[in-house]
GROMACS .gro file of C-alpha atoms in nm:
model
  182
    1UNK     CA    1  30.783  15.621  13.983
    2UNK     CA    2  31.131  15.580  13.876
    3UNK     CA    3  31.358  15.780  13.637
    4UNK     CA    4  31.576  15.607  13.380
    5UNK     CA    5  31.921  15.459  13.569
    6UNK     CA    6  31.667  15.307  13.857
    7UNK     CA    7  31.624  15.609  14.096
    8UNK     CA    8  31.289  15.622  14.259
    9UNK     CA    9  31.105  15.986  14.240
   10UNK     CA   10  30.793  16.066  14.461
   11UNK     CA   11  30.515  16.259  14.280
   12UNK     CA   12  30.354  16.454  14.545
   13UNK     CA   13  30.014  16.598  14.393
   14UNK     CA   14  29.920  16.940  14.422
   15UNK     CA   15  29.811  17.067  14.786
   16UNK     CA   16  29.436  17.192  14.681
   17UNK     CA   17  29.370  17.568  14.783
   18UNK     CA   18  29.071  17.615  15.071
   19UNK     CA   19  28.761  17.684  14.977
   20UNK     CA   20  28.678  17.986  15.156
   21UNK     CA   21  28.913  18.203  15.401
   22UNK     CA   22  28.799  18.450  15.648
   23UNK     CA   23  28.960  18.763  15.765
   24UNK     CA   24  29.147  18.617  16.041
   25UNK     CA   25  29.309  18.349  15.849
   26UNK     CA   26  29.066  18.059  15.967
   27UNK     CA   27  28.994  17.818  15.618
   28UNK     CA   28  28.727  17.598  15.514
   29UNK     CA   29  28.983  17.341  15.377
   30UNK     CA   30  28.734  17.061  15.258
   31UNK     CA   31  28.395  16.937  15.289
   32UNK     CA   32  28.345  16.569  15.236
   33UNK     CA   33  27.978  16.414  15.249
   34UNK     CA   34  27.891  16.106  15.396
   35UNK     CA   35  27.771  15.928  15.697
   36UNK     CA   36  27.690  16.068  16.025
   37UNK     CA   37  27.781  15.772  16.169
   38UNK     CA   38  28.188  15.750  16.077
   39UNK     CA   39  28.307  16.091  16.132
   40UNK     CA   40  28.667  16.186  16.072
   41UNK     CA   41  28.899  16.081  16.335
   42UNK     CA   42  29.236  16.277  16.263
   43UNK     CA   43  29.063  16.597  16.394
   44UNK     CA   44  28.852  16.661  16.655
   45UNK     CA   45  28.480  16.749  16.560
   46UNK     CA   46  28.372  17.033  16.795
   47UNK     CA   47  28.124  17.190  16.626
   48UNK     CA   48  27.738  17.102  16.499
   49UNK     CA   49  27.590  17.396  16.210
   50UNK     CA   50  27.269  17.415  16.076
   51UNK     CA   51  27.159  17.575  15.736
   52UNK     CA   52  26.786  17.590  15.759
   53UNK     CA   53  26.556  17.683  15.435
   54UNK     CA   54  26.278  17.866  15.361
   55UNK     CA   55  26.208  17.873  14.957
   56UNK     CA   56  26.569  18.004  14.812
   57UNK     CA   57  26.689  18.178  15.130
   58UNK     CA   58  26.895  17.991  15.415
   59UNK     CA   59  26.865  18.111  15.752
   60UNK     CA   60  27.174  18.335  15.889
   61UNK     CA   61  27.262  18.460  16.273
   62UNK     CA   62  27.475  18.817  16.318
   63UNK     CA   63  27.655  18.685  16.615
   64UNK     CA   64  27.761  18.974  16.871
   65UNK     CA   65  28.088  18.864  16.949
   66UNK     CA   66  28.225  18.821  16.636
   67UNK     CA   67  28.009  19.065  16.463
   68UNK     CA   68  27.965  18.854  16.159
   69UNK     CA   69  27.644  18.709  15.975
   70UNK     CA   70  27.693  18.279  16.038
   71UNK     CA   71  27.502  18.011  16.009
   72UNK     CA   72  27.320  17.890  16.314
   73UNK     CA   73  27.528  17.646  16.562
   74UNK     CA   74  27.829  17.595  16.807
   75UNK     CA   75  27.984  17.380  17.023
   76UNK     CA   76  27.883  17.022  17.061
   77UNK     CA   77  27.799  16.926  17.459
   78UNK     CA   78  28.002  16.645  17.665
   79UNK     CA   79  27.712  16.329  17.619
   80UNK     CA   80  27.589  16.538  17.310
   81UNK     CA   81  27.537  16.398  16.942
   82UNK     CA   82  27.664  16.621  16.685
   83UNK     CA   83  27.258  16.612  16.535
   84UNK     CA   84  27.168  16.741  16.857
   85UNK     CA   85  27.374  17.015  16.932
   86UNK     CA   86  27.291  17.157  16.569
   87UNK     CA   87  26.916  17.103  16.702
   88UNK     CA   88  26.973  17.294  17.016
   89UNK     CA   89  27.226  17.536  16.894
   90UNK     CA   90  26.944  17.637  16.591
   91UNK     CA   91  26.681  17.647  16.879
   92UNK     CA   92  26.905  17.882  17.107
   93UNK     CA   93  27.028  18.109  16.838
   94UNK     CA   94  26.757  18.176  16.616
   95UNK     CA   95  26.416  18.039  16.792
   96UNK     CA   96  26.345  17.829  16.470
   97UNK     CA   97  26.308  17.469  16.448
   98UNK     CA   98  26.331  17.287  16.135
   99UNK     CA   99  25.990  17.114  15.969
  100UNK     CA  100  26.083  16.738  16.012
  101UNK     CA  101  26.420  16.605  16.089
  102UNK     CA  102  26.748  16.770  16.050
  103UNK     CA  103  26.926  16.578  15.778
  104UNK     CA  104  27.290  16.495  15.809
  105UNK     CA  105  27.494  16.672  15.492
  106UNK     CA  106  27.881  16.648  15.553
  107UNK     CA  107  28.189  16.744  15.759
  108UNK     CA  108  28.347  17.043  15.696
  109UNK     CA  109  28.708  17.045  15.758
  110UNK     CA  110  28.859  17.388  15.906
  111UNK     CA  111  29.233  17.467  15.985
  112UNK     CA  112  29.209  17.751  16.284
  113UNK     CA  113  29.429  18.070  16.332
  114UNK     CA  114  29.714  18.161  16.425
  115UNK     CA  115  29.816  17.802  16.534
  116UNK     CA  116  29.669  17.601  16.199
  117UNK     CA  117  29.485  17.415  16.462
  118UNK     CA  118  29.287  17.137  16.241
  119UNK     CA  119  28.920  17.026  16.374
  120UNK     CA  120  28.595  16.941  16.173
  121UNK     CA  121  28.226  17.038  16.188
  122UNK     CA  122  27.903  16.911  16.105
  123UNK     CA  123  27.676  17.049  15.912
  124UNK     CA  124  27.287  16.975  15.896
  125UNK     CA  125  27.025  17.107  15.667
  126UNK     CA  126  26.692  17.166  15.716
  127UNK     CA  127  26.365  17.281  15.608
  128UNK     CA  128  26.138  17.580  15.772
  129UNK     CA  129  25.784  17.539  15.706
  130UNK     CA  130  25.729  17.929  15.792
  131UNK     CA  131  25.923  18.195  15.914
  132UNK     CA  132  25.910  18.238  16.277
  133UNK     CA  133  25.789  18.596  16.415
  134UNK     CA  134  25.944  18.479  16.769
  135UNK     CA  135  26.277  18.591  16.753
  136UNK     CA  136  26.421  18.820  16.979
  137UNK     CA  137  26.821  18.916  16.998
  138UNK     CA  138  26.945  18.729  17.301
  139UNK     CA  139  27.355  18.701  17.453
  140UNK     CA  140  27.488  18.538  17.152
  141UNK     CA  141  27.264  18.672  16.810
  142UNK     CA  142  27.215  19.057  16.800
  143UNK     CA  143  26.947  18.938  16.466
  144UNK     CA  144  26.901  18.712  16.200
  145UNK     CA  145  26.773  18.709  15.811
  146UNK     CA  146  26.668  18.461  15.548
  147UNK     CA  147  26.967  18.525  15.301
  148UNK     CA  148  26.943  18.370  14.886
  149UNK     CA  149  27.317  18.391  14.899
  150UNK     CA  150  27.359  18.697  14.679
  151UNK     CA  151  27.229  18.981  14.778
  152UNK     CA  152  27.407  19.171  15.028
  153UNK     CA  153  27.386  19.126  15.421
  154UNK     CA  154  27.471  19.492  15.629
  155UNK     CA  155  27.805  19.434  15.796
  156UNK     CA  156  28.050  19.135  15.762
  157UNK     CA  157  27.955  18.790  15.648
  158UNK     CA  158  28.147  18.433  15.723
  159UNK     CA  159  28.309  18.343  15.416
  160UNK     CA  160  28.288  17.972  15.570
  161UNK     CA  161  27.991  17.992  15.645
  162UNK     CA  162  27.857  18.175  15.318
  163UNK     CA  163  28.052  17.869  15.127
  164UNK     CA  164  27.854  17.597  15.390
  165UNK     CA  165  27.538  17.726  15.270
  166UNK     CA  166  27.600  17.718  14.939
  167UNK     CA  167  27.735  17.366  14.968
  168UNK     CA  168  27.437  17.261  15.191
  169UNK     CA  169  27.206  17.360  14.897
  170UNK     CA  170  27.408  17.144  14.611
  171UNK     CA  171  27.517  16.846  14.807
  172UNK     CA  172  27.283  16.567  14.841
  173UNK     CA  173  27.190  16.434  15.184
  174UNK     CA  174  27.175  16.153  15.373
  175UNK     CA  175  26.996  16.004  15.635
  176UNK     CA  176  27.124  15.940  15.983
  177UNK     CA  177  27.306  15.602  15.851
  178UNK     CA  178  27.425  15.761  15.532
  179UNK     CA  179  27.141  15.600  15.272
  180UNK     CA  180  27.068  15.838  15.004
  181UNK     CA  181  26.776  16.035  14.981
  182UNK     CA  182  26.525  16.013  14.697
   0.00000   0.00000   0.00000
């Protein structure tokens, strides 16, 4: 843009605010659906989630080392697919495996604490045909719960996470090579 006598001006827009922000100053910055195929290459992309469904209520881990309700998922495996490590992360965690296929929803973006450290994750949705009677607490989960997203969860809950699941419910999906779902 320029200003009268010829001087160029930059307009820088407005730098949006996250969209959730935990305790220890991690942020959800973004979450941008689309194909599970191109995934953002200006971070790295670390981490697979799930949030599984029964009816209204998406599936939630208290994880012992943080001591926070989460969705279910980690860290994605050397030789790993990000759809797999959700798989076997959900498996692990929880002892639940979703009815049919995961289905690919979007990568979150996250800026980590203290160092602002940038890297993306991403997120799968999925359907449970039942509720499984087979968990039991193991090294990383202490329990889980089928959460509708406002009623209240005993201790601390992920504000990332809480904002994942809510996003996981509104966005639409895709399939593995990004063609909407009908």
């Amino acid at each position: 843009m320029s200003e009268p006598g010829g001087h160029h001006v930059e307009v820088v827009a407005p730098h949006s605010p996250p969209l959730a922000v935990d305790d220890h100053g991690n942020a959800l910055v973004s979450f941008t659906p689309g194909s599970e195929d191109k995934p953002p290459s200006d971070a790295p992309l670390p981490v697979a989630l799930v949030a599984l469904w029964h009816g209204n209520r998406v599936l939630m881990a208290f994880n012992r080392f943080r001591q926070v309700w989460e969705l279910p998922g980690g860290r994605i495996d050397p030789g790993e697919t990000p759809r797999q490590a959700a798989a076997r992360e959900l498996l692990e965690e929880t002892n639940h495996v979703p009815d049919g296929q995961l289905r690919f929803v979007g990568f979150a973006s996250f800026t980590l604490a203290p160092v602002q450290r940038a890297e993306y994750g991403a997120l799968f949705v999925g359907q449970a045909a039942g509720v499984s009677r087979s968990f039991g607490p193991n090294d990383e989960v202490a329990a889980i719960r089928w959460w509708d997203l406002r009623e209240s969860l005993p201790g601390r809950l992920q504000p990332l996470d809480a904002c994942l699941a809510k996003l996981s419910r509104n966005t639409p999906t895709s399939t593995r090579h990004g063609a909407a779902e009908g």
